[in-house]
Coordinates of C-alpha atoms and ligand atoms in Angstrom, one line a residue:
X1407 CA 84.7 71.5 120.5
X1408 CA 82.9 75.2 121.3
X1409 CA 82.1 77.2 118.8
X1410 CA 84.7 79.7 119.4
X1411 CA 87.3 76.8 118.6
X1412 CA 86.7 76.6 115.5
X1413 CA 87.5 80.4 114.8
X1414 CA 90.2 80.5 111.6
X1415 CA 91.0 83.7 109.7
X1416 CA 92.1 83.8 106.4
X1417 CA 95.9 87.0 106.3
X1418 CA 97.1 87.2 102.5
X1419 CA 100.2 89.7 102.6
X1420 CA 100.5 91.5 99.2
X1421 CA 104.1 91.4 97.7
X1422 CA 105.7 90.6 101.3
X1423 CA 108.8 90.3 98.8
X1424 CA 108.9 93.5 97.5
X1425 CA 106.9 95.1 100.5
X1426 CA 109.1 94.0 103.1
X1427 CA 111.0 97.3 104.5
X1428 CA 112.1 97.1 107.9
X1429 CA 110.9 93.2 108.2
X1430 CA 106.6 94.6 108.0
X1431 CA 106.2 90.9 107.5
X1432 CA 106.8 90.6 111.1
X1433 CA 102.7 92.2 110.9
X1434 CA 102.2 88.4 109.7
X1435 CA 104.2 86.4 112.5
X1436 CA 102.0 88.8 115.4
X1437 CA 98.6 87.8 114.5
X1438 CA 100.0 84.9 113.8
X1439 CA 100.9 83.7 117.5
X1440 CA 98.1 86.6 118.9
X1441 CA 96.2 83.7 117.4
X1442 CA 98.0 80.5 118.2
X1443 CA 97.4 81.7 122.0
X1444 CA 94.4 81.8 121.7
X1445 CA 93.7 77.8 119.3
X1446 CA 93.0 80.8 116.4
X1447 CA 93.8 78.7 113.9
X1448 CA 95.2 80.8 110.7
X1449 CA 96.6 80.6 107.2
X1450 CA 99.6 82.9 105.5
X1451 CA 99.1 83.6 102.0
X1452 CA 102.2 85.6 100.6
X1453 CA 100.6 86.9 96.7
X1454 CA 103.2 88.1 94.5
X1455 CA 102.6 90.1 91.1
X1456 CA 100.5 87.9 89.0
X1457 CA 98.7 85.5 91.3
X1458 CA 95.8 84.2 90.9
X1459 CA 94.5 85.6 94.1
X1460 CA 91.3 87.5 95.2
X1461 CA 89.7 89.0 97.8
X1462 CA 86.4 87.7 97.4
X1463 CA 88.0 84.5 98.2
X1464 CA 87.4 83.8 101.6
X1465 CA 90.2 86.9 103.2
X1466 CA 89.8 88.0 106.4
X1467 CA 92.8 90.7 106.9
X1468 CA 95.1 91.8 104.1
X1469 CA 98.3 92.5 104.9
X1470 CA 100.8 95.5 102.7
X1471 CA 104.0 96.3 103.5
X1472 CA 106.4 99.2 103.0
X1473 CA 108.7 99.5 99.8
X1474 CA 110.8 102.2 98.5
X1475 CA 109.8 103.9 94.8
X1476 CA 111.0 101.1 92.8
X1477 CA 109.2 98.5 94.5
X1478 CA 106.5 100.0 94.8
X1479 CA 106.4 100.9 90.9
X1480 CA 106.9 97.1 90.7
X1481 CA 104.0 96.4 91.9
X1482 CA 102.0 98.9 91.1
X1483 CA 100.0 97.6 88.0
X1484 CA 99.7 94.1 89.4
X1485 CA 97.8 96.3 92.7
X1486 CA 95.7 98.5 90.0
X1487 CA 94.5 95.4 88.4
X1488 CA 93.6 93.9 91.8
X1489 CA 92.3 97.8 92.7
X1490 CA 88.2 97.3 92.3
X1491 CA 88.6 93.2 94.2
X1492 CA 90.2 95.2 97.2
X1493 CA 88.0 97.7 97.3
X1494 CA 85.0 95.3 97.2
X1495 CA 86.6 94.2 100.5
X1496 CA 87.3 97.0 102.4
X1497 CA 83.1 98.4 101.9
X1498 CA 82.7 95.0 102.9
X1499 CA 84.1 96.3 106.2
X1500 CA 87.2 93.6 105.0
X1501 CA 90.1 94.6 107.7
X1502 CA 93.4 96.1 105.8
X1503 CA 96.8 97.0 107.4
X1504 CA 98.8 99.3 104.4
X1505 CA 102.5 100.8 106.2
X1506 CA 104.2 102.9 104.4
X1507 CA 104.8 102.1 100.7
X1508 CA 101.6 100.6 100.9
X1509 CA 99.9 102.9 102.7
X1510 CA 101.0 105.1 99.8
X1511 CA 99.6 102.9 97.3
X1512 CA 96.3 102.3 98.6
X1513 CA 95.5 106.2 98.3
X1514 CA 94.9 108.5 95.9
X1515 CA 98.0 108.9 93.8
X1516 CA 101.6 108.9 94.8
X1517 CA 104.0 111.1 93.3
X1518 CA 108.1 109.5 93.3
X1519 CA 110.8 111.5 93.8
X1520 CA 111.2 111.8 90.3
X1521 CA 108.3 113.1 89.6
X1522 CA 106.3 109.9 88.2
X1523 CA 103.0 109.9 89.4
X1524 CA 101.7 105.9 90.3
X1525 CA 98.0 105.4 90.4
X1526 CA 96.6 103.6 93.9
X1527 CA 93.7 101.0 94.4
X1528 CA 92.2 104.7 96.3
X1529 CA 90.9 102.8 100.2
X1530 CA 91.8 105.5 101.9
X1531 CA 91.6 109.3 100.4
X1532 CA 95.0 110.6 100.6
X1533 CA 97.3 111.3 98.3
X1534 CA 101.6 111.3 98.7
X1535 CA 104.2 113.3 97.0
X1536 CA 107.5 112.8 97.5
X1537 CA 109.4 116.6 96.8
X1538 CA 112.3 115.6 96.3
X1539 CA 116.0 113.9 96.5
X1540 CA 117.5 117.4 98.2
X1541 CA 114.1 117.2 100.2
X1542 CA 115.0 115.9 103.9
X1543 CA 113.3 112.7 104.1
X1544 CA 111.3 112.3 107.5
X1545 CA 113.1 110.5 109.5
X1546 CA 113.2 108.3 113.0
X1547 CA 111.1 107.1 116.4
X1548 CA 107.7 107.5 116.1
X1549 CA 105.3 108.1 118.9
X1550 CA 101.2 108.7 118.3
X1551 CA 97.9 109.2 120.0
X1552 CA 95.2 106.5 118.8
X1553 CA 92.4 106.0 120.7
X1554 CA 94.2 108.0 123.5
X1555 CA 97.1 105.3 124.1
X1556 CA 100.4 105.7 122.9
X1557 CA 100.5 103.1 118.9
X1558 CA 105.2 103.1 119.1
X1559 CA 106.6 102.8 115.8
X1560 CA 109.6 104.1 113.0
X1561 CA 109.2 105.8 110.6
X1562 CA 111.4 106.3 107.4
X1563 CA 109.6 107.8 103.7
X1564 CA 110.5 110.4 101.3
X1565 CA 106.8 110.8 100.3
X1566 CA 104.9 113.0 102.4
X1567 CA 100.3 111.5 102.3
X1568 CA 97.8 115.0 103.2
X1569 CA 94.5 114.1 103.8
X1570 CA 91.5 114.7 101.8
X1571 CA 88.8 116.9 103.5
X1572 CA 87.0 113.9 106.3
X1573 CA 89.5 110.9 105.3
X1574 CA 89.6 110.2 109.6
X1575 CA 93.6 109.7 110.7
X1576 CA 94.4 107.0 112.0
X1577 CA 96.8 108.7 114.9
X1578 CA 97.8 111.9 116.2
X1579 CA 101.4 112.7 116.1
X1580 CA 103.0 112.8 119.1
X1581 CA 107.1 112.1 118.9
X1582 CA 107.8 112.3 115.0
X1583 CA 106.7 113.0 111.5
X1584 CA 103.7 111.3 110.3
X1585 CA 101.9 111.8 107.5
X1586 CA 103.8 115.0 106.3
X1587 CA 105.3 116.4 109.8
X1588 CA 102.7 119.3 109.6
X1589 CA 99.4 118.5 110.6
X1590 CA 99.7 116.4 113.5
X1591 CA 98.0 113.3 112.0
X1592 CA 100.2 109.8 111.6
X1593 CA 98.3 107.2 108.1
X1594 CA 94.3 106.7 107.4
X1595 CA 91.3 104.4 109.0
X1596 CA 88.4 104.3 106.9
X1597 CA 85.9 101.6 107.8
X1598 CA 88.8 98.0 108.9
X1599 CA 91.8 99.8 106.3
X1600 CA 94.1 101.4 109.2
X1601 CA 96.8 102.5 106.5
X1602 CA 100.2 104.0 108.7
X1603 CA 103.5 105.2 108.0
X1604 CA 104.6 103.4 111.3
X1605 CA 107.6 100.2 110.6
X1606 CA 108.5 97.8 113.5
X1607 CA 107.6 95.7 112.5
X1608 CA 104.8 97.8 113.8
X1609 CA 102.1 95.0 115.2
X1610 CA 104.5 93.0 117.7
X1611 CA 104.8 96.7 119.7
X1612 CA 101.8 97.7 119.6
X1613 CA 99.5 94.1 121.2
X1614 CA 96.1 96.8 121.2
X1615 CA 96.4 97.8 117.2
X1616 CA 97.2 93.5 116.4
X1617 CA 94.2 92.6 118.6
X1618 CA 92.3 95.1 117.3
X1619 CA 92.3 93.8 113.5
X1620 CA 91.7 89.8 114.6
X1621 CA 89.1 90.8 116.4
X1622 CA 87.5 93.0 113.6
X1623 CA 88.2 90.1 111.1
X1624 CA 86.7 87.2 113.8
X1625 CA 83.7 89.3 113.7
X1626 CA 83.2 90.3 109.8
X1627 CA 83.9 86.3 109.1
X1628 CA 81.8 85.1 113.1
X1629 CA 80.1 87.8 113.8
X1630 CA 80.1 89.9 117.9
X1631 CA 80.8 87.4 120.3
X1632 CA 83.2 85.0 118.2
X1633 CA 85.8 88.8 118.6
X1634 CA 86.5 88.2 122.3
X1635 CA 90.1 87.8 122.1
X1636 CA 91.5 86.0 125.9
X1637 CA 93.9 88.0 127.3
X1638 CA 97.1 87.8 127.2
X1639 CA 100.5 88.0 128.4
X1640 CA 102.3 90.3 126.7
X1641 CA 105.1 91.8 129.2
X1642 CA 107.6 91.6 126.1
X1643 CA 105.2 93.0 123.4
X1644 CA 104.9 95.9 126.2
X1645 CA 108.7 96.3 127.3
X1646 CA 109.5 96.1 122.8
X1647 CA 106.6 98.9 122.8
X1648 CA 108.0 100.8 126.2
X1649 CA 111.2 101.2 125.1
X1650 CA 110.0 102.7 122.1
X1651 CA 108.4 104.7 123.7
X1652 CA 111.3 106.1 125.4
X1653 CA 114.5 106.2 122.1
X1654 CA 111.2 108.8 121.0
X1655 CA 111.2 110.8 123.5
X1656 CA 114.2 111.1 124.4
X1657 CA 115.5 112.2 120.7
X1658 CA 112.8 114.9 121.3
X1659 CA 113.5 115.8 124.5
X1660 CA 117.4 116.3 123.1
X1661 CA 116.3 117.6 120.1
X1662 CA 114.4 120.4 122.1
X1663 CA 117.3 121.0 125.2
X1664 CA 119.9 121.0 121.7
X1665 CA 117.2 123.7 120.4
X1666 CA 116.8 126.2 123.5
X1667 CA 121.3 125.9 124.0
X1668 CA 120.9 127.3 120.8
X1669 CA 118.5 129.8 122.0
X1670 CA 119.8 130.9 124.9
Ligands
LIG2430 N1 109.5 105.4 98.5 C1 108.6 105.5 99.6 C2 108.7 107.3 100.2 O1 110.1 107.7 100.8 C3 107.7 104.3 100.9 C4 109.4 104.4 101.7 C5 108.7 103.4 103.2 O2 108.2 102.8 102.8 N2 109.5 103.6 104.6 O3 107.9 107.6 101.0

C-alpha cells in the first residue's frame, strides 16, 4: 500500500437537519463519492445542537448548509459557542463550505426579516441584512465566474450580503443576484473557507469546486504531494452543470427580450 492509498478525511456537517435547504447535505455525498472513487476514505459526522464536537479534534472539512431565519435562530447560540474553535480552524487553513443561511451566520452578523439581529461567528468579514417581507427575495438560477470558470447553482434568499473592504468574494455573478443583486459579487472567500449563496446542492454539479475542497483538505493534512487527485469520469456532473447553466442563461435572455419588447 502506498502512502496515498491511506489518505483519509473527516468531514463535519453542521446542523444537518436544521440547515439543509434544497438538499445542501448532498454536498457531503459529493465529497464522499469523489473521494471513494479515488480510494480516499471519508467519515462524515453530523453535528447537532449540543453535540460535543470541536474542529480542534481531527477535522478536515466543515460543511454547513442553508436554512430559513427560523432555523438560523435555533442554531445561532450553539454556533456562537463553537465560534472560537471554528475561527481557529479557519485561521489554520481549515477547509469550510458555508451555504446561504450558513454563509450568513459565518459572517459578522445577519439581520433577519423581522429586524432581529443574529450575531455571526465572523469568519467572513461580511454583514447580511434582510430588507423585510415586503421586498422581493433573490430567487433563481445563478451562474458565476470562479477563477475564470463557471459555477452554477440555485439561490433563494431574502438577506443581502455586503462584503467589508478587503473581503474577497468567492465569484463574480454572470446571471442571478449573488450576494445582494447590486455589486455583482457572489459569496466570500478567506483562506480555505468558502461562503456562497449557491444551493443545488452545489458540489455535485460543480465538480471542480468539490475537488478543490478535497485537494485543500488533503494538502492541509498530508502536504502538497498528497493533494493530487486522479481525474474522474465527470460526464454526468458536467451534464448537470450544463443544464443549470442553460436554465440560468435562458431565463436571463428571455427577461432581457421581454424588457426589450417593452422598450421597443
Ligand atoms: N434565511 C435566509 C434568507 O432568507 C437564508 C435562506 C437560505 O438559506 N436559502 O436570507
